[in-house]
mmCIF file of C-alpha atoms in Angstrom:
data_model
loop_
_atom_site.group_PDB
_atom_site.id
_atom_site.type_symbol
_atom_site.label_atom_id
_atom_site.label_comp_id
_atom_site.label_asym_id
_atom_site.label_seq_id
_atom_site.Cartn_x
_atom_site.Cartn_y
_atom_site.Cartn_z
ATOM 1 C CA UNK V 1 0.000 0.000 0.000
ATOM 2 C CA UNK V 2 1.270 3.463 -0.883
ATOM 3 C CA UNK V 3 2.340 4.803 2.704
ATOM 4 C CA UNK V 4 0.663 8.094 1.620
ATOM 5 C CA UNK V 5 -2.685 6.425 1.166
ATOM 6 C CA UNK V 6 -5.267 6.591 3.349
ATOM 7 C CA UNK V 7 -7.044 2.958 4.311
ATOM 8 C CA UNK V 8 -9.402 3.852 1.431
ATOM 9 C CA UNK V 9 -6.229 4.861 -0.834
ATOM 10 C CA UNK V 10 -7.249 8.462 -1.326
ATOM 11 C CA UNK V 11 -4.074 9.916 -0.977
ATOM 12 C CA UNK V 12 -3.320 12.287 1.709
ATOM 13 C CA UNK V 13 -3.250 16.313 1.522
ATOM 14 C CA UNK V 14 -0.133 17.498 0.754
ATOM 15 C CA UNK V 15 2.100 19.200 4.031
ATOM 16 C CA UNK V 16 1.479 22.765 4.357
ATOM 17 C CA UNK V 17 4.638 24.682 3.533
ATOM 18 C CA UNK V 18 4.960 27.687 4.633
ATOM 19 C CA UNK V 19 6.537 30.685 2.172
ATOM 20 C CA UNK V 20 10.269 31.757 2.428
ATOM 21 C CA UNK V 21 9.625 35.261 4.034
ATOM 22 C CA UNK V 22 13.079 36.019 1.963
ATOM 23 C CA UNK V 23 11.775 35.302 -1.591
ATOM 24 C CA UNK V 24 8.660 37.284 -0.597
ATOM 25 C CA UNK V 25 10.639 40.257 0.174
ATOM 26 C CA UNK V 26 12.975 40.142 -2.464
ATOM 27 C CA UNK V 27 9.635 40.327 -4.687
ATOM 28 C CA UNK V 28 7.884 42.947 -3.252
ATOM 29 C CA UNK V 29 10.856 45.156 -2.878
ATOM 30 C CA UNK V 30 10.598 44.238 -7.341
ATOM 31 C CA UNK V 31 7.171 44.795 -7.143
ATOM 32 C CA UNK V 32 7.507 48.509 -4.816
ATOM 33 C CA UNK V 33 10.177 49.421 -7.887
ATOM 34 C CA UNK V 34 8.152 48.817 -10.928
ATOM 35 C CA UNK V 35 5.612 50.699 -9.157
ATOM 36 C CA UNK V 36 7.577 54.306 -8.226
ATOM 37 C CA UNK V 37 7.817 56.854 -10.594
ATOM 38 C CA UNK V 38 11.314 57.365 -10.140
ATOM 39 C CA UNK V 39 14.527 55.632 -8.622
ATOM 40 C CA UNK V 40 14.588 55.108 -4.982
ATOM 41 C CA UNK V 41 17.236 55.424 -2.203
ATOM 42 C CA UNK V 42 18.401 52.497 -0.162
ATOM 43 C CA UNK V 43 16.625 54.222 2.629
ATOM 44 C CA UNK V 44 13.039 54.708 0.919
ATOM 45 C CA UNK V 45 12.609 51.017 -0.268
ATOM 46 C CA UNK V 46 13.789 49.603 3.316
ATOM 47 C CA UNK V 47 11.096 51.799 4.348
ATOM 48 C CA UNK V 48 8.250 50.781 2.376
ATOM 49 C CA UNK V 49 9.416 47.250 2.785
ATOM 50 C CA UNK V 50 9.336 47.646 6.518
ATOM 51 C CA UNK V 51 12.569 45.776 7.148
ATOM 52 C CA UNK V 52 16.069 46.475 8.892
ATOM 53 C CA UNK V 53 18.534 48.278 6.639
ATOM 54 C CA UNK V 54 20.806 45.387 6.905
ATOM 55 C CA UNK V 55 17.935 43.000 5.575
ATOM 56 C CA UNK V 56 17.237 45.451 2.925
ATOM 57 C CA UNK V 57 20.757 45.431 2.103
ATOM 58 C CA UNK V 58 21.356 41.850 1.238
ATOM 59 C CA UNK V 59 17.961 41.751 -0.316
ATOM 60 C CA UNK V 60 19.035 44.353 -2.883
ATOM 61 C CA UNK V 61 22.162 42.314 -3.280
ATOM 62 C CA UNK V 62 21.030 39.411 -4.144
ATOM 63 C CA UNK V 63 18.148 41.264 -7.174
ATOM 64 C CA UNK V 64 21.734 43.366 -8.193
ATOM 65 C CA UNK V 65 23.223 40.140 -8.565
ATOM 66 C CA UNK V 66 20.670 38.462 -11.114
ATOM 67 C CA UNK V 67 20.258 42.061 -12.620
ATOM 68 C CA UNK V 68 16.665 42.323 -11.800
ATOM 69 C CA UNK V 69 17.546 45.916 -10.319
ATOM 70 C CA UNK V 70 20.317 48.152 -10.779
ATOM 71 C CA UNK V 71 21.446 51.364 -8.832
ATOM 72 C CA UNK V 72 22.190 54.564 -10.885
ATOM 73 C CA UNK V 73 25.579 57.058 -10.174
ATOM 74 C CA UNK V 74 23.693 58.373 -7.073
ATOM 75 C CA UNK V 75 23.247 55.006 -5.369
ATOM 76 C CA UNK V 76 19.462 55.137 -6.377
ATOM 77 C CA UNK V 77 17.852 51.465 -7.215
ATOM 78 C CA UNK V 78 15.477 50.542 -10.101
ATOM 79 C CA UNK V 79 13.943 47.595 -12.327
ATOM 80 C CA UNK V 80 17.152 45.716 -14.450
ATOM 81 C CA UNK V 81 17.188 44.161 -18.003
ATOM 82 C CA UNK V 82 16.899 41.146 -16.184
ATOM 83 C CA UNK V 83 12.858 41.601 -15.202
ATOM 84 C CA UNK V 84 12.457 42.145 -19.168
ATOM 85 C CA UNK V 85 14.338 38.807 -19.680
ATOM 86 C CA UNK V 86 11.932 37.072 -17.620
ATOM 87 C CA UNK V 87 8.815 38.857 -18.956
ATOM 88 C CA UNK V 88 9.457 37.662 -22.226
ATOM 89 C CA UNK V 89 8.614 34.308 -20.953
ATOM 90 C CA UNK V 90 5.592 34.867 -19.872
ATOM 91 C CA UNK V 91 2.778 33.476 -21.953
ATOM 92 C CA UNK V 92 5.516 33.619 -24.338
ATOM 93 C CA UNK V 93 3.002 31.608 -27.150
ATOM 94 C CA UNK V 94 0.244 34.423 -26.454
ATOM 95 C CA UNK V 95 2.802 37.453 -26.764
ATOM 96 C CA UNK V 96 3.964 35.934 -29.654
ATOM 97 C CA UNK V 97 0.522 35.125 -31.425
ATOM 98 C CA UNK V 98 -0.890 38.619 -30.178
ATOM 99 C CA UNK V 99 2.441 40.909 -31.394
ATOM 100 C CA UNK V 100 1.318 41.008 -35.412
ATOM 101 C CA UNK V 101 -2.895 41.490 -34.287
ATOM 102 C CA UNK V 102 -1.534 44.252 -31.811
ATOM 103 C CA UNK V 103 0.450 46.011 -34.414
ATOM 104 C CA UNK V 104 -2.067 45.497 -37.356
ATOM 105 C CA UNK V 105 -5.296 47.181 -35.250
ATOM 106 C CA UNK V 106 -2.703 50.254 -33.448
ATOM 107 C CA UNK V 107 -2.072 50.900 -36.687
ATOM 108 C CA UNK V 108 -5.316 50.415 -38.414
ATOM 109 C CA UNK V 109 -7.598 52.172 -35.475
ATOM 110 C CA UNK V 110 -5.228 54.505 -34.495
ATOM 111 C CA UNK V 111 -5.639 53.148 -30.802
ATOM 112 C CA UNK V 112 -3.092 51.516 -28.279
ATOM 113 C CA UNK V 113 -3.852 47.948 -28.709
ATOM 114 C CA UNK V 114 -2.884 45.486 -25.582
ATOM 115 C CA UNK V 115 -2.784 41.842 -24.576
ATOM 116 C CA UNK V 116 -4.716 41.912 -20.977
ATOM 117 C CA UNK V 117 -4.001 38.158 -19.319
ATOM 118 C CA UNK V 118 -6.262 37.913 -15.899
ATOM 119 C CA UNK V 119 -4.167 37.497 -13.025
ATOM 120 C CA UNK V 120 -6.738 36.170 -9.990
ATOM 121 C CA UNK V 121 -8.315 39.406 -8.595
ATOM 122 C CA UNK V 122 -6.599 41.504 -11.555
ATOM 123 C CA UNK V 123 -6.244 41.960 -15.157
ATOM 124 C CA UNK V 124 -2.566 42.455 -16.038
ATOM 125 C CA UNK V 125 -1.599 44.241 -19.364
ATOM 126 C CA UNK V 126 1.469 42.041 -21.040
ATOM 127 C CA UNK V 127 2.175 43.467 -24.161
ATOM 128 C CA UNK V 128 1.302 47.215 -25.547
ATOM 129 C CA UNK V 129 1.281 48.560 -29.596
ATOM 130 C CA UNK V 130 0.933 52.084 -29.767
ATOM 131 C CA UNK V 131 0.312 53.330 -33.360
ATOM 132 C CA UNK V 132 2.748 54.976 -35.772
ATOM 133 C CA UNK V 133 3.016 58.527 -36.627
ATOM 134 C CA UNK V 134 -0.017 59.473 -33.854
ATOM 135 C CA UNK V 135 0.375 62.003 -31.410
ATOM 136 C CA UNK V 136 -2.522 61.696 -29.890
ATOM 137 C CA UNK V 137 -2.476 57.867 -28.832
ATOM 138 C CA UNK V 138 -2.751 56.905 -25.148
ATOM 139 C CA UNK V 139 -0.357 54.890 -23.138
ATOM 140 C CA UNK V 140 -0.805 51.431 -21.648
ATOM 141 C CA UNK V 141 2.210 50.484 -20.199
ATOM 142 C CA UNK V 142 3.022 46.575 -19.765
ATOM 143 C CA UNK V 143 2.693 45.577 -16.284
ATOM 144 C CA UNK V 144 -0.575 48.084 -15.608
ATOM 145 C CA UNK V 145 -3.497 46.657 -13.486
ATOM 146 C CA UNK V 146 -6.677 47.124 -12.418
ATOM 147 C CA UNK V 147 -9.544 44.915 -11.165
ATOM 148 C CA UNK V 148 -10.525 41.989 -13.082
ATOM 149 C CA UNK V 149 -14.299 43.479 -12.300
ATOM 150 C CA UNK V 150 -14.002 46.449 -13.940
ATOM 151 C CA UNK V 151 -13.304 47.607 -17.874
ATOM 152 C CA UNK V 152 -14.156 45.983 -20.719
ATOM 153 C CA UNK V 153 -10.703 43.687 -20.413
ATOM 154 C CA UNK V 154 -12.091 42.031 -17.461
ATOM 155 C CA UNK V 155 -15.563 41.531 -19.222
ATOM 156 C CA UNK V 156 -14.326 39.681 -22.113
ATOM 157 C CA UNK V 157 -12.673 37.468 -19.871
ATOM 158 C CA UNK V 158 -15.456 37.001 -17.730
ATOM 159 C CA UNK V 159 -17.420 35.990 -20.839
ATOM 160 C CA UNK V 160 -15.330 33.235 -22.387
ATOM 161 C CA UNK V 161 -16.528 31.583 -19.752
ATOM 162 C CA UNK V 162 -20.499 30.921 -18.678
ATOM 163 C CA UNK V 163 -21.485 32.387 -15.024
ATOM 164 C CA UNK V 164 -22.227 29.396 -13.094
ATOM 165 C CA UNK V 165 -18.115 28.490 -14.362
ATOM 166 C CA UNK V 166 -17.062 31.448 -13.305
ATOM 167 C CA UNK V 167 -18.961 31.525 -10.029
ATOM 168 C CA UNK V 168 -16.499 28.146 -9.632
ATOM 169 C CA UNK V 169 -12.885 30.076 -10.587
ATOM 170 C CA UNK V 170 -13.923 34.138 -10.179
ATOM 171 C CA UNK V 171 -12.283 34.606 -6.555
ATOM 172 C CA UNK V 172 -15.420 35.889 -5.409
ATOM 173 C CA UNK V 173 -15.845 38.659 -8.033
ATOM 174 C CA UNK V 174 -18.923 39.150 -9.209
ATOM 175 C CA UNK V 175 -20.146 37.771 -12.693
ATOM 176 C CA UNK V 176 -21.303 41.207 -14.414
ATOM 177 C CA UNK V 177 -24.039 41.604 -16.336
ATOM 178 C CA UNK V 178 -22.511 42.784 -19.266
ATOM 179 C CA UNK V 179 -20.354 39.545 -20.149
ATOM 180 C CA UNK V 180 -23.626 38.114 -20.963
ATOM 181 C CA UNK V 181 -23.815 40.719 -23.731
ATOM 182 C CA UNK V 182 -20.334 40.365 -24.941
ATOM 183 C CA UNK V 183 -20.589 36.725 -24.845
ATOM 184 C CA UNK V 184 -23.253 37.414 -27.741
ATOM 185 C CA UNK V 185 -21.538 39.697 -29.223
ATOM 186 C CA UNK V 186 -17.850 38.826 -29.296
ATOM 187 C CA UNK V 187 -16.356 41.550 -27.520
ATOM 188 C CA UNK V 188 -17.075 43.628 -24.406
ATOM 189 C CA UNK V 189 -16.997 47.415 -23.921
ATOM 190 C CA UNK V 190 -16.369 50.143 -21.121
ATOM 191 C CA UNK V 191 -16.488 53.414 -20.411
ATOM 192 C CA UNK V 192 -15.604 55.672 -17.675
ATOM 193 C CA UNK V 193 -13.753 52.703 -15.530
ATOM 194 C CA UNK V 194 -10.425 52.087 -15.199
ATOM 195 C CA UNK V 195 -9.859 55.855 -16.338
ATOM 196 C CA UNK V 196 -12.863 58.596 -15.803
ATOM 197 C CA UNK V 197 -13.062 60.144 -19.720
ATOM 198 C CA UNK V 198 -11.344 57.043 -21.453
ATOM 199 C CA UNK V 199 -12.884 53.858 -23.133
ATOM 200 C CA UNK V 200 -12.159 50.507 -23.930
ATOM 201 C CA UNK V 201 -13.505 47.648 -26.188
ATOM 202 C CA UNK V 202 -11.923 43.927 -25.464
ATOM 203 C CA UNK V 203 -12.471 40.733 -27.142
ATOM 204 C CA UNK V 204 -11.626 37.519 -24.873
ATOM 205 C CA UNK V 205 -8.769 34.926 -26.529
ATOM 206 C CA UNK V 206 -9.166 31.460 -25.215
ATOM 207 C CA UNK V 207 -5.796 30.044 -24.182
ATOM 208 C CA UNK V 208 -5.526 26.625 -24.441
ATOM 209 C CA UNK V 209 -4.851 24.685 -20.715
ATOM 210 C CA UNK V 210 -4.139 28.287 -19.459
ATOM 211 C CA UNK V 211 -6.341 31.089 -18.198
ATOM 212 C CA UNK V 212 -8.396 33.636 -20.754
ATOM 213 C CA UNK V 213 -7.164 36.294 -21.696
ATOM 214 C CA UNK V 214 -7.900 39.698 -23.826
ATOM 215 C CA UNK V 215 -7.310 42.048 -26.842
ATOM 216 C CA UNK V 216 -8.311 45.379 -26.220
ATOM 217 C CA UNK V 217 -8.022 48.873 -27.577
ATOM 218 C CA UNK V 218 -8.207 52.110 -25.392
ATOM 219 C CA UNK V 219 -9.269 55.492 -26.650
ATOM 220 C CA UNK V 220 -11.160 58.889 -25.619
ATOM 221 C CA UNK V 221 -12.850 59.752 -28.901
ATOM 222 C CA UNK V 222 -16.586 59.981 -28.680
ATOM 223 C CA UNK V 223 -17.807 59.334 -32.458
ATOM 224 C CA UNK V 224 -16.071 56.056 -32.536
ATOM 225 C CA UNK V 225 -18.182 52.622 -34.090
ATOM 226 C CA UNK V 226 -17.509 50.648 -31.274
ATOM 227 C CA UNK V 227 -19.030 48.060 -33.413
ATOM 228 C CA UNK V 228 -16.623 48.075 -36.046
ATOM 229 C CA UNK V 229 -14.097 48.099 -33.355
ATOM 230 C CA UNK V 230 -15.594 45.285 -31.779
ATOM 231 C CA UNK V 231 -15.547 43.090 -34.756
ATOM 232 C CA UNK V 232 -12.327 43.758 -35.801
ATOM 233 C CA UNK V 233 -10.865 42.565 -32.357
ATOM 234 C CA UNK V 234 -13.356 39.284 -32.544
ATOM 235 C CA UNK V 235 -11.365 38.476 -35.646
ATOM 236 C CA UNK V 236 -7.657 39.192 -34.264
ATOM 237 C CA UNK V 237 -8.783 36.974 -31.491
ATOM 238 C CA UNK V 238 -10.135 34.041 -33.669
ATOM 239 C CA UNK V 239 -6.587 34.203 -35.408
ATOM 240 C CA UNK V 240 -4.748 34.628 -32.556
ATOM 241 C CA UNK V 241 -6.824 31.700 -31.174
ATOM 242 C CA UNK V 242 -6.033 29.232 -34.672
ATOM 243 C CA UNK V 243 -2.248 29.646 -33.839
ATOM 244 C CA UNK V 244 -2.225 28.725 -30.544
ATOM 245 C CA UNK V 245 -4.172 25.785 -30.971
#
């Protein structure tokens, strides 16, 4: 008998480990970098990590090390080449699927296109096109969040999938009445929600064995066919979709 079985052979629940309090600072202190608008001191990160200067110290050490941060003439630290090294592995089928659609609608719209992926209580934007030869286009930098419950990102996601299913996976957020639409239609849209005056249109991309995810386009115009819109990112999904299967 498997010594791991129970007398009924289910097997038993796996040990409880509990999480290296290191690792956990060493990626928050990343995490407290990406986020600031500017190169921090020594002294301001052990601050908002709430640790010893000494623990800070061989924290920062060890990221320098693996060049995941790097500290400019005056001492100051901030994110290395090393984080875009590992970011290009992430979903690294889906960023590569999604570059050409991204590219093709920036450039056809004249929108920032994105790749949204849904991170549990967040949708995470992992790669950005903004179009040639537009002043006026809007930023979306990679690495942006906001709530998986709100903007037409989220939506689409929530609507590759059926409510009851997503009552099962959602992390308690709430299955919004508008992913019912955009499961009809194809795509989702928002307005006024992640940013007051901007809006968004999103069309969910089913990953195989991994989590939805979702091409969108932000703008602020007001006369825009947000149908038109919406069908064109339906179809960069679909293709997106055929290579990845």
């Amino acid at each position: 008998m498997n010594p791991r079985s129970d007398v009924k052979g289910t097997p038993e629940a796996p040990t409880q480990v509990p999480p290296s309090q290191t690792l956990s600072r060493g990626i928050r202190a990343l995490e407290i970098l990406a986020a600031a608008e500017k190169p921090l001191s020594i002294a301001e990160l052990t601050e908002a990590l709430g640790v010893h200067r000494s623990v800070a110290y061989r924290i920062l050490r060890t990221l320098e090390d693996h060049s995941l941060l790097v500290r400019d003439d005056s001492g100051r630290v901030q994110p290395g080449p090393g984080l875009a090294v590992l970011a290009r592995g992430v979903s690294r089928n889906l960023q590569t699927a999604a570059l050409p659609e991204l590219t093709q609608l920036a450039n056809t719209l004249h929108m920032t296109a994105f790749l949204a992926v849904w991170d549990h209580q967040e949708c995470v934007t992992l790669v950005t096109v903004e179009p040639r030869h537009s002043g006026a286009a809007l930023a979306q930098h990679p690495g942006s969040r906001h709530p998986v419950s709100t903007g037409a990102p989220g939506i689409a996601i929530q609507s590759s999938m059926t409510e009851e299913r997503w009552q099962q996976v959602g992390a308690g957020n709430p299955y919004r009445p508008e992913a019912h639409e955009a499961r009809r239609l194809g795509y989702a849209t928002s307005h006024d929600e992640v940013i007051a005056g901007l809006s968004s249109i999103a069309a969910p991309i089913h990953v195989p064995g991994g989590r939805p995810a979702a091409i969108a386009v932000v703008y602020i115009r007001l006369d825009q066919d947000s149908d038109a819109v919406g069908k064109a990112l339906a179809a960069s999904a679909a293709r997106i979709e055929s290579q990845l299967a």
